[in-house]
PDB file of C-alpha atoms and ligand atoms in Angstrom:
ATOM      1  CA  MET A   1       0.000   0.000   0.000  1.00 79.00           C
ATOM      2  CA  PRO A   2       1.489   3.367  -0.956  1.00 85.00           C
ATOM      3  CA  GLU A   3       2.523   5.354   2.108  1.00 87.00           C
ATOM      4  CA  LEU A   4       3.773   8.926   2.404  1.00 91.00           C
ATOM      5  CA  PRO A   5       7.130   8.430   0.605  1.00 91.00           C
ATOM      6  CA  GLU A   6       5.451   6.679  -2.328  1.00 90.00           C
ATOM      7  CA  VAL A   7       2.704   9.316  -2.609  1.00 93.00           C
ATOM      8  CA  GLU A   8       5.200  12.180  -2.370  1.00 93.00           C
ATOM      9  CA  THR A   9       7.457  10.503  -4.962  1.00 91.00           C
ATOM     10  CA  THR A  10       4.409  10.282  -7.246  1.00 93.00           C
ATOM     11  CA  ARG A  11       3.530  13.945  -6.665  1.00 94.00           C
ATOM     12  CA  LEU A  12       7.096  15.098  -7.361  1.00 92.00           C
ATOM     13  CA  CYS A  13       7.079  13.178 -10.643  1.00 90.00           C
ATOM     14  CA  LEU A  14       3.650  14.424 -11.763  1.00 93.00           C
ATOM     15  CA  ALA A  15       4.044  18.082 -10.767  1.00 93.00           C
ATOM     16  CA  PRO A  16       6.283  19.231 -13.664  1.00 90.00           C
ATOM     17  CA  LEU A  17       3.948  17.485 -16.103  1.00 90.00           C
ATOM     18  CA  LEU A  18       0.735  18.962 -14.704  1.00 94.00           C
ATOM     19  CA  VAL A  19       1.291  22.323 -13.062  1.00 95.00           C
ATOM     20  CA  GLY A  20       0.458  25.106 -15.495  1.00 96.00           C
ATOM     21  CA  GLN A  21      -0.815  22.547 -17.989  1.00 95.00           C
ATOM     22  CA  ARG A  22      -4.267  22.222 -19.486  1.00 97.00           C
ATOM     23  CA  LEU A  23      -5.971  18.848 -19.283  1.00 97.00           C
ATOM     24  CA  ALA A  24      -6.467  18.712 -23.042  1.00 95.00           C
ATOM     25  CA  GLU A  25      -8.043  15.283 -22.956  1.00 96.00           C
ATOM     26  CA  VAL A  26      -9.491  13.372 -20.050  1.00 97.00           C
ATOM     27  CA  GLU A  27     -10.869   9.857 -20.198  1.00 97.00           C
ATOM     28  CA  ILE A  28     -12.507   8.351 -17.122  1.00 97.00           C
ATOM     29  CA  ARG A  29     -13.058   4.639 -17.683  1.00 96.00           C
ATOM     30  CA  ALA A  30     -14.290   3.611 -14.225  1.00 93.00           C
ATOM     31  CA  PRO A  31     -17.516   5.221 -13.000  1.00 93.00           C
ATOM     32  CA  LYS A  32     -16.616   4.261  -9.454  1.00 95.00           C
ATOM     33  CA  LEU A  33     -13.483   3.525  -7.436  1.00 95.00           C
ATOM     34  CA  ARG A  34     -13.810   3.880  -3.655  1.00 94.00           C
ATOM     35  CA  GLN A  35     -16.371   6.577  -4.484  1.00 95.00           C
ATOM     36  CA  ALA A  36     -17.981   7.717  -7.743  1.00 96.00           C
ATOM     37  CA  THR A  37     -15.448   9.287 -10.106  1.00 97.00           C
ATOM     38  CA  PRO A  38     -16.123  12.677 -11.741  1.00 97.00           C
ATOM     39  CA  ALA A  39     -17.278  12.768 -15.363  1.00 97.00           C
ATOM     40  CA  ALA A  40     -14.452  13.515 -17.794  1.00 97.00           C
ATOM     41  CA  SER A  41     -16.402  16.561 -19.045  1.00 97.00           C
ATOM     42  CA  LEU A  42     -16.026  18.161 -15.588  1.00 97.00           C
ATOM     43  CA  LEU A  43     -12.220  18.008 -15.873  1.00 98.00           C
ATOM     44  CA  GLN A  44     -11.421  18.328 -19.564  1.00 97.00           C
ATOM     45  CA  GLY A  45     -10.118  21.735 -20.605  1.00 98.00           C
ATOM     46  CA  LEU A  46      -9.224  22.839 -17.076  1.00 98.00           C
ATOM     47  CA  THR A  47      -5.712  23.937 -16.138  1.00 98.00           C
ATOM     48  CA  VAL A  48      -3.854  22.534 -13.123  1.00 98.00           C
ATOM     49  CA  GLN A  49      -2.643  25.463 -11.020  1.00 98.00           C
ATOM     50  CA  ALA A  50      -0.820  23.566  -8.287  1.00 98.00           C
ATOM     51  CA  LEU A  51      -0.207  20.012  -7.152  1.00 98.00           C
ATOM     52  CA  GLU A  52      -0.005  19.570  -3.386  1.00 97.00           C
ATOM     53  CA  ARG A  53       0.017  16.654  -1.003  1.00 96.00           C
ATOM     54  CA  ARG A  54      -1.848  16.360   2.299  1.00 96.00           C
ATOM     55  CA  ALA A  55      -1.312  13.070   4.150  1.00 95.00           C
ATOM     56  CA  LYS A  56      -1.670  10.431   1.431  1.00 94.00           C
ATOM     57  CA  TYR A  57      -3.880  12.626  -0.778  1.00 96.00           C
ATOM     58  CA  ILE A  58      -2.601  14.382  -3.882  1.00 97.00           C
ATOM     59  CA  LEU A  59      -4.528  17.608  -4.485  1.00 98.00           C
ATOM     60  CA  ALA A  60      -4.643  18.971  -8.028  1.00 98.00           C
ATOM     61  CA  HIS A  61      -5.957  22.521  -7.775  1.00 98.00           C
ATOM     62  CA  LEU A  62      -7.852  23.442 -10.950  1.00 98.00           C
ATOM     63  CA  ASP A  63      -8.638  26.835 -12.459  1.00 98.00           C
ATOM     64  CA  ASP A  64     -12.420  26.548 -11.997  1.00 98.00           C
ATOM     65  CA  GLY A  65     -12.100  26.781  -8.194  1.00 98.00           C
ATOM     66  CA  SER A  66     -12.169  23.037  -7.701  1.00 98.00           C
ATOM     67  CA  THR A  67      -9.615  20.474  -6.613  1.00 98.00           C
ATOM     68  CA  LEU A  68      -9.202  16.937  -7.876  1.00 98.00           C
ATOM     69  CA  LEU A  69      -8.497  14.855  -4.788  1.00 98.00           C
ATOM     70  CA  ILE A  70      -6.470  11.760  -5.645  1.00 97.00           C
ATOM     71  CA  HIS A  71      -5.716   8.819  -3.343  1.00 96.00           C
ATOM     72  CA  LEU A  72      -3.784   5.757  -4.488  1.00 94.00           C
ATOM     73  CA  GLY A  73      -5.690   3.431  -2.138  1.00 92.00           C
ATOM     74  CA  MET A  74      -4.173  -0.047  -1.848  1.00 89.00           C
ATOM     75  CA  SER A  75      -2.735  -0.515  -5.317  1.00 89.00           C
ATOM     76  CA  GLY A  76      -3.128   2.716  -7.301  1.00 92.00           C
ATOM     77  CA  ARG A  77      -0.300   4.149  -9.349  1.00 92.00           C
ATOM     78  CA  PHE A  78       0.335   6.624 -12.098  1.00 93.00           C
ATOM     79  CA  SER A  79       2.361   5.963 -15.207  1.00 91.00           C
ATOM     80  CA  VAL A  80       3.652   8.821 -17.332  1.00 89.00           C
ATOM     81  CA  PHE A  81       4.334   8.405 -21.019  1.00 86.00           C
ATOM     82  CA  PRO A  82       5.840  10.830 -23.505  1.00 78.00           C
ATOM     83  CA  HIS A  83       3.357  12.682 -25.641  1.00 73.00           C
ATOM     84  CA  GLN A  84       3.805  12.083 -29.309  1.00 66.00           C
ATOM     85  CA  GLY A  85       5.874  14.803 -30.937  1.00 60.00           C
ATOM     86  CA  VAL A  86       7.182  16.326 -27.693  1.00 61.00           C
ATOM     87  CA  ALA A  87      10.927  15.911 -27.780  1.00 56.00           C
ATOM     88  CA  GLN A  88      11.748  17.352 -24.390  1.00 57.00           C
ATOM     89  CA  THR A  89       9.837  17.517 -21.162  1.00 57.00           C
ATOM     90  CA  PRO A  90      10.822  19.094 -17.836  1.00 55.00           C
ATOM     91  CA  THR A  91      10.925  15.742 -16.058  1.00 62.00           C
ATOM     92  CA  ARG A  92      11.662  12.085 -16.538  1.00 67.00           C
ATOM     93  CA  LEU A  93       9.020   9.977 -18.220  1.00 70.00           C
ATOM     94  CA  SER A  94       8.609   6.247 -18.503  1.00 71.00           C
ATOM     95  CA  LYS A  95      11.518   4.677 -20.272  1.00 68.00           C
ATOM     96  CA  TYR A  96       9.227   1.847 -21.272  1.00 69.00           C
ATOM     97  CA  PRO A  97       7.135   2.020 -24.449  1.00 74.00           C
ATOM     98  CA  LYS A  98       3.500   2.985 -23.936  1.00 81.00           C
ATOM     99  CA  PRO A  99       1.462  -0.226 -23.725  1.00 85.00           C
ATOM    100  CA  PRO A 100      -2.127  -0.515 -24.962  1.00 89.00           C
ATOM    101  CA  LEU A 101      -4.699   0.559 -22.360  1.00 91.00           C
ATOM    102  CA  ALA A 102      -5.109  -2.159 -19.742  1.00 89.00           C
ATOM    103  CA  LYS A 103      -8.150  -3.369 -17.820  1.00 91.00           C
ATOM    104  CA  HIS A 104      -7.271  -1.441 -14.675  1.00 94.00           C
ATOM    105  CA  ASP A 105      -6.297   1.852 -16.352  1.00 95.00           C
ATOM    106  CA  HIS A 106      -9.186   3.853 -14.881  1.00 96.00           C
ATOM    107  CA  ALA A 107      -8.305   7.416 -15.874  1.00 97.00           C
ATOM    108  CA  ILE A 108      -6.144   8.966 -18.589  1.00 96.00           C
ATOM    109  CA  PHE A 109      -5.083  12.605 -18.502  1.00 96.00           C
ATOM    110  CA  THR A 110      -3.376  14.080 -21.551  1.00 94.00           C
ATOM    111  CA  THR A 111      -1.548  17.399 -21.476  1.00 92.00           C
ATOM    112  CA  ASP A 112       0.756  18.971 -24.057  1.00 87.00           C
ATOM    113  CA  LEU A 113       3.681  17.310 -22.268  1.00 86.00           C
ATOM    114  CA  ALA A 114       2.624  13.792 -21.443  1.00 89.00           C
ATOM    115  CA  GLU A 115      -0.014  11.146 -21.027  1.00 91.00           C
ATOM    116  CA  LEU A 116      -0.729  10.240 -17.415  1.00 94.00           C
ATOM    117  CA  ARG A 117      -2.530   7.006 -16.656  1.00 95.00           C
ATOM    118  CA  TYR A 118      -4.073   6.067 -13.316  1.00 96.00           C
ATOM    119  CA  ASN A 119      -4.080   2.293 -12.814  1.00 93.00           C
ATOM    120  CA  ASP A 120      -5.617   0.604  -9.767  1.00 93.00           C
ATOM    121  CA  PRO A 121      -6.294  -3.169  -9.804  1.00 91.00           C
ATOM    122  CA  ARG A 122      -7.955  -3.239  -6.383  1.00 92.00           C
ATOM    123  CA  ARG A 123     -10.016  -0.065  -6.922  1.00 94.00           C
ATOM    124  CA  PHE A 124      -9.631   1.325  -3.398  1.00 94.00           C
ATOM    125  CA  GLY A 125      -8.242   4.551  -4.835  1.00 95.00           C
ATOM    126  CA  LEU A 126     -10.071   7.827  -5.094  1.00 96.00           C
ATOM    127  CA  LEU A 127     -10.641  10.494  -7.738  1.00 97.00           C
ATOM    128  CA  LEU A 128     -12.945  13.136  -6.302  1.00 97.00           C
ATOM    129  CA  LYS A 129     -13.697  16.668  -7.532  1.00 97.00           C
ATOM    130  CA  ILE A 130     -14.556  19.076  -4.740  1.00 97.00           C
ATOM    131  CA  ASN A 131     -14.698  22.834  -4.280  1.00 98.00           C
ATOM    132  CA  THR A 132     -11.269  24.089  -3.195  1.00 98.00           C
ATOM    133  CA  ALA A 133     -12.980  26.321  -0.627  1.00 97.00           C
ATOM    134  CA  ASP A 134     -14.447  23.222   1.039  1.00 97.00           C
ATOM    135  CA  LEU A 135     -11.142  21.343   1.412  1.00 96.00           C
ATOM    136  CA  ALA A 136     -10.449  22.341   5.026  1.00 93.00           C
ATOM    137  CA  THR A 137     -13.840  21.114   6.185  1.00 96.00           C
ATOM    138  CA  HIS A 138     -14.076  18.060   3.936  1.00 97.00           C
ATOM    139  CA  PRO A 139     -14.734  14.851   5.953  1.00 96.00           C
ATOM    140  CA  LEU A 140     -11.655  13.141   4.461  1.00 95.00           C
ATOM    141  CA  LEU A 141      -9.309  15.982   5.398  1.00 96.00           C
ATOM    142  CA  LYS A 142     -10.663  17.932   8.356  1.00 95.00           C
ATOM    143  CA  ASN A 143      -9.417  15.663  11.170  1.00 95.00           C
ATOM    144  CA  LEU A 144      -5.917  15.043   9.852  1.00 96.00           C
ATOM    145  CA  GLY A 145      -2.977  15.597  12.193  1.00 96.00           C
ATOM    146  CA  PRO A 146       0.289  17.348  11.328  1.00 97.00           C
ATOM    147  CA  GLU A 147       2.493  16.443   8.364  1.00 97.00           C
ATOM    148  CA  PRO A 148       5.496  14.480   9.712  1.00 97.00           C
ATOM    149  CA  LEU A 149       7.994  16.393   7.556  1.00 96.00           C
ATOM    150  CA  SER A 150       6.614  19.833   8.400  1.00 96.00           C
ATOM    151  CA  PRO A 151       7.551  22.248  11.211  1.00 97.00           C
ATOM    152  CA  ALA A 152       4.084  21.608  12.701  1.00 96.00           C
ATOM    153  CA  PHE A 153       5.231  18.147  13.812  1.00 97.00           C
ATOM    154  CA  THR A 154       7.479  18.707  16.830  1.00 97.00           C
ATOM    155  CA  PRO A 155       8.464  16.321  19.641  1.00 97.00           C
ATOM    156  CA  LYS A 156       6.252  18.337  22.004  1.00 97.00           C
ATOM    157  CA  VAL A 157       3.211  18.234  19.696  1.00 97.00           C
ATOM    158  CA  PHE A 158       3.762  14.493  19.286  1.00 98.00           C
ATOM    159  CA  TYR A 159       4.181  13.965  23.040  1.00 98.00           C
ATOM    160  CA  ASN A 160       0.996  15.886  23.803  1.00 97.00           C
ATOM    161  CA  ALA A 161      -0.923  13.736  21.305  1.00 97.00           C
ATOM    162  CA  LEU A 162       0.126  10.566  23.171  1.00 97.00           C
ATOM    163  CA  GLN A 163      -1.161  11.694  26.557  1.00 96.00           C
ATOM    164  CA  GLY A 164      -4.095   9.675  27.834  1.00 93.00           C
ATOM    165  CA  LYS A 165      -3.842   7.149  24.990  1.00 96.00           C
ATOM    166  CA  THR A 166      -3.855   3.562  26.247  1.00 96.00           C
ATOM    167  CA  THR A 167      -3.455   2.064  22.762  1.00 97.00           C
ATOM    168  CA  ALA A 168      -0.056   0.635  21.860  1.00 98.00           C
ATOM    169  CA  ILE A 169       2.403   3.065  20.281  1.00 98.00           C
ATOM    170  CA  LYS A 170       2.552   1.224  16.928  1.00 98.00           C
ATOM    171  CA  PRO A 171      -1.157   1.685  16.000  1.00 98.00           C
ATOM    172  CA  THR A 172      -1.027   5.191  17.515  1.00 98.00           C
ATOM    173  CA  LEU A 173       1.822   6.069  15.161  1.00 97.00           C
ATOM    174  CA  MET A 174      -0.427   4.969  12.287  1.00 96.00           C
ATOM    175  CA  ASN A 175      -3.377   7.048  13.558  1.00 96.00           C
ATOM    176  CA  PRO A 176      -3.725   9.984  11.133  1.00 95.00           C
ATOM    177  CA  THR A 177      -5.162  12.274  13.805  1.00 95.00           C
ATOM    178  CA  VAL A 178      -1.792  11.989  15.639  1.00 97.00           C
ATOM    179  CA  VAL A 179       0.492  12.316  12.606  1.00 97.00           C
ATOM    180  CA  VAL A 180      -0.373  11.637   8.977  1.00 96.00           C
ATOM    181  CA  GLY A 181       1.208   9.338   6.432  1.00 91.00           C
ATOM    182  CA  VAL A 182       3.080   6.909   8.711  1.00 93.00           C
ATOM    183  CA  GLY A 183       1.877   3.539   7.471  1.00 91.00           C
ATOM    184  CA  ASN A 184       2.717   0.005   8.479  1.00 93.00           C
ATOM    185  CA  ILE A 185       6.225  -0.239   7.019  1.00 93.00           C
ATOM    186  CA  TYR A 186       7.478   3.081   8.335  1.00 94.00           C
ATOM    187  CA  ALA A 187       5.878   2.647  11.789  1.00 97.00           C
ATOM    188  CA  SER A 188       7.779  -0.620  12.377  1.00 97.00           C
ATOM    189  CA  GLU A 189      11.016   0.822  11.015  1.00 97.00           C
ATOM    190  CA  SER A 190      10.757   4.033  13.085  1.00 98.00           C
ATOM    191  CA  LEU A 191      10.093   2.151  16.327  1.00 98.00           C
ATOM    192  CA  PHE A 192      13.121  -0.053  15.682  1.00 98.00           C
ATOM    193  CA  LEU A 193      15.319   2.956  15.024  1.00 98.00           C
ATOM    194  CA  ALA A 194      14.094   4.584  18.250  1.00 98.00           C
ATOM    195  CA  GLY A 195      14.542   1.348  20.270  1.00 97.00           C
ATOM    196  CA  ILE A 196      10.928   1.381  21.442  1.00 98.00           C
ATOM    197  CA  ASN A 197       8.799  -1.748  21.828  1.00 98.00           C
ATOM    198  CA  PRO A 198       5.741  -1.470  19.552  1.00 98.00           C
ATOM    199  CA  ALA A 199       3.416  -2.760  22.303  1.00 98.00           C
ATOM    200  CA  THR A 200       4.296   0.073  24.722  1.00 97.00           C
ATOM    201  CA  PRO A 201       1.106   1.881  25.785  1.00 97.00           C
ATOM    202  CA  SER A 202       1.274   5.321  24.147  1.00 98.00           C
ATOM    203  CA  LYS A 203       0.752   7.176  27.429  1.00 97.00           C
ATOM    204  CA  ASN A 204       3.806   5.445  28.933  1.00 96.00           C
ATOM    205  CA  ILE A 205       6.180   6.881  26.342  1.00 96.00           C
ATOM    206  CA  ILE A 206       8.305   9.414  28.204  1.00 95.00           C
ATOM    207  CA  LEU A 207       9.397  12.673  26.599  1.00 96.00           C
ATOM    208  CA  ALA A 208      12.948  11.443  25.887  1.00 96.00           C
ATOM    209  CA  GLN A 209      11.570   8.381  24.030  1.00 96.00           C
ATOM    210  CA  CYS A 210       9.069  10.546  22.228  1.00 97.00           C
ATOM    211  CA  THR A 211      11.868  12.837  21.062  1.00 97.00           C
ATOM    212  CA  ARG A 212      13.811   9.806  19.776  1.00 98.00           C
ATOM    213  CA  LEU A 213      10.743   8.415  18.020  1.00 98.00           C
ATOM    214  CA  HIS A 214       9.976  11.794  16.443  1.00 98.00           C
ATOM    215  CA  ALA A 215      13.520  11.960  15.049  1.00 98.00           C
ATOM    216  CA  ALA A 216      13.268   8.345  13.840  1.00 98.00           C
ATOM    217  CA  VAL A 217       9.985   8.973  11.983  1.00 97.00           C
ATOM    218  CA  VAL A 218      11.483  11.985  10.204  1.00 97.00           C
ATOM    219  CA  LYS A 219      14.711  10.143   9.384  1.00 96.00           C
ATOM    220  CA  VAL A 220      12.981   7.008   8.061  1.00 95.00           C
ATOM    221  CA  LEU A 221      10.498   8.953   5.909  1.00 94.00           C
ATOM    222  CA  GLU A 222      13.182  11.271   4.494  1.00 94.00           C
ATOM    223  CA  HIS A 223      15.437   8.322   3.716  1.00 93.00           C
ATOM    224  CA  ALA A 224      12.578   6.441   2.011  1.00 91.00           C
ATOM    225  CA  LEU A 225      11.743   9.555   0.001  1.00 90.00           C
ATOM    226  CA  THR A 226      15.290   9.862  -1.306  1.00 89.00           C
ATOM    227  CA  LEU A 227      15.056   6.213  -2.449  1.00 85.00           C
ATOM    228  CA  GLY A 228      11.712   6.687  -4.238  1.00 81.00           C
ATOM    229  CA  GLY A 229       9.724   4.795  -1.603  1.00 82.00           C
ATOM    230  CA  SER A 230       9.358   1.038  -1.193  1.00 79.00           C
ATOM    231  CA  THR A 231       8.285  -1.375  -3.922  1.00 76.00           C
ATOM    232  CA  LEU A 232       6.661  -4.494  -2.524  1.00 69.00           C
ATOM    233  CA  ARG A 233       3.846  -5.595  -4.821  1.00 64.00           C
ATOM    234  CA  ASP A 234       2.094  -2.985  -6.924  1.00 63.00           C
ATOM    235  CA  TYR A 235       3.885   0.260  -6.319  1.00 69.00           C
ATOM    236  CA  GLN A 236       6.114   1.761  -8.978  1.00 75.00           C
ATOM    237  CA  GLN A 237       7.238   5.303  -9.512  1.00 79.00           C
ATOM    238  CA  PRO A 238       5.325   6.948 -12.390  1.00 81.00           C
ATOM    239  CA  THR A 239       8.390   6.421 -14.576  1.00 80.00           C
ATOM    240  CA  GLY A 240       7.964   2.655 -14.158  1.00 80.00           C
ATOM    241  CA  GLU A 241      11.015   2.363 -11.914  1.00 79.00           C
ATOM    242  CA  ALA A 242      10.892   0.626  -8.558  1.00 80.00           C
ATOM    243  CA  GLY A 243      11.483   2.363  -5.247  1.00 85.00           C
ATOM    244  CA  HIS A 244      14.469   1.097  -3.291  1.00 82.00           C
ATOM    245  CA  PHE A 245      13.710   1.552   0.410  1.00 83.00           C
ATOM    246  CA  GLN A 246      12.705  -2.141   0.658  1.00 84.00           C
ATOM    247  CA  ASP A 247      16.439  -2.916   0.441  1.00 83.00           C
ATOM    248  CA  GLU A 248      16.914  -0.877   3.630  1.00 85.00           C
ATOM    249  CA  PHE A 249      14.318  -2.587   5.840  1.00 92.00           C
ATOM    250  CA  ARG A 250      15.757  -3.368   9.270  1.00 94.00           C
ATOM    251  CA  VAL A 251      12.719  -5.201  10.675  1.00 97.00           C
ATOM    252  CA  TYR A 252       9.749  -4.941   8.279  1.00 95.00           C
ATOM    253  CA  ASP A 253       8.958  -8.276   6.582  1.00 94.00           C
ATOM    254  CA  ARG A 254      12.044  -9.862   8.238  1.00 96.00           C
ATOM    255  CA  ALA A 255      10.333 -12.234  10.737  1.00 97.00           C
ATOM    256  CA  GLY A 256      12.747 -14.992  11.771  1.00 97.00           C
ATOM    257  CA  GLN A 257      15.727 -13.304  10.149  1.00 97.00           C
ATOM    258  CA  LEU A 258      18.498 -12.007  12.381  1.00 98.00           C
ATOM    259  CA  CYS A 259      18.512  -8.434  13.632  1.00 98.00           C
ATOM    260  CA  LEU A 260      21.146  -6.494  11.686  1.00 97.00           C
ATOM    261  CA  THR A 261      22.199  -4.757  14.909  1.00 97.00           C
ATOM    262  CA  CYS A 262      22.312  -7.566  17.509  1.00 98.00           C
ATOM    263  CA  GLY A 263      21.681 -10.891  15.771  1.00 97.00           C
ATOM    264  CA  THR A 264      18.438 -11.737  17.633  1.00 98.00           C
ATOM    265  CA  PRO A 265      15.683 -13.199  15.414  1.00 98.00           C
ATOM    266  CA  ILE A 266      13.143 -10.554  14.388  1.00 98.00           C
ATOM    267  CA  GLN A 267       9.663 -11.164  15.806  1.00 98.00           C
ATOM    268  CA  GLN A 268       6.276 -10.630  14.181  1.00 98.00           C
ATOM    269  CA  MET A 269       2.906  -9.982  15.813  1.00 97.00           C
ATOM    270  CA  VAL A 270      -0.455  -8.585  14.779  1.00 97.00           C
ATOM    271  CA  GLN A 271      -1.569  -5.204  16.135  1.00 96.00           C
ATOM    272  CA  ALA A 272      -4.831  -3.620  14.967  1.00 95.00           C
ATOM    273  CA  GLN A 273      -5.047  -6.215  12.157  1.00 95.00           C
ATOM    274  CA  ARG A 274      -1.613  -5.269  10.809  1.00 95.00           C
ATOM    275  CA  SER A 275       1.687  -7.126  11.069  1.00 96.00           C
ATOM    276  CA  THR A 276       4.291  -5.555  13.317  1.00 98.00           C
ATOM    277  CA  TYR A 277       7.958  -6.522  13.167  1.00 98.00           C
ATOM    278  CA  TRP A 278      10.420  -5.841  15.959  1.00 97.00           C
ATOM    279  CA  CYS A 279      13.616  -6.987  17.649  1.00 98.00           C
ATOM    280  CA  PRO A 280      12.945  -8.159  21.237  1.00 97.00           C
ATOM    281  CA  SER A 281      16.513  -7.344  22.215  1.00 97.00           C
ATOM    282  CA  CYS A 282      16.868  -3.858  20.680  1.00 98.00           C
ATOM    283  CA  GLN A 283      13.250  -2.962  21.545  1.00 97.00           C
ATOM    284  CA  PRO A 284      12.585  -4.437  25.021  1.00 96.00           C
ATOM    285  CA  LEU A 285       9.201  -3.851  26.645  1.00 91.00           C
ATOM    286  CA  LYS A 286      10.081  -1.646  29.604  1.00 78.00           C
ATOM    287  CA  PRO A 287       8.112  -1.838  32.859  1.00 67.00           C
ATOM    288  CA  THR A 288       5.573   0.920  33.367  1.00 54.00           C
ATOM    289  CA  ARG A 289       7.106   3.891  35.116  1.00 51.00           C
ATOM    290  CA  GLY A 290       4.176   4.539  37.373  1.00 45.00           C
ATOM    291  CA  ARG A 291       2.689   7.325  35.315  1.00 45.00           C
ATOM    292  CA  ALA A 292      -1.062   7.679  35.240  1.00 39.00           C
TER     293      ALA A 292
HETATM  294 ZN1  LIG B   1      18.333  -6.287  17.674  1.00 92.00          ZN
END
């Protein structure tokens, strides 16, 4: 499932191809993904003014006062192909030849620079056109916590968000009202880097641990971003290239393999229906420190 580094990698690739460009042709081939998709006629001819990201949403601001909200869901991805006759574009495009349209190509956007295809085999993605003025109060966006790579996410803000929470720190780290965009892979990796047991009740995390975990989240996400994210099953960068952070996993998907730091076998457990990976030696469960 694409997480923050994969979504941001996608945005960075699409932005030079979309911003300032008119959507000369739009073809919507799926009437519904997670929700009903907008009709092509509501998008065709509009110009993209900016391409932002909030949590795992890509927001394409359009010149009619609306925003196309895009979410990659479980298996969504964009592919970008050169537009016939355009010799040079301001970004990299797919180095692979453009294939015929496939079953799960649900939307095709053509600008003067490129053809952008949205493909999503599992159809949990989202293409939603909403008024830009309504973004802040939209049900999908209004309760989101701070961006992990923004100045709004500080150790103190993070610490305050943990107070009173009895849930384990791993699912709390994946709770988008606490901090957005930290999915299953990056939660396990961050907790390992910070030396914190994933089962620790959130309210028992002391400020020093919280500061370490904050730094670990930022470091892991920034590192993943520089490597183009992680490619496990479906995800590819829009150029068709894989991400490379999966080669850097210290604990994720390494159950039974030896910890790269101490040699102890990596453990796996299920928390909130998701697999957690951790090293019992590097991430011991500390006794409660008597805090309420
Ligand atoms: Zn270890």
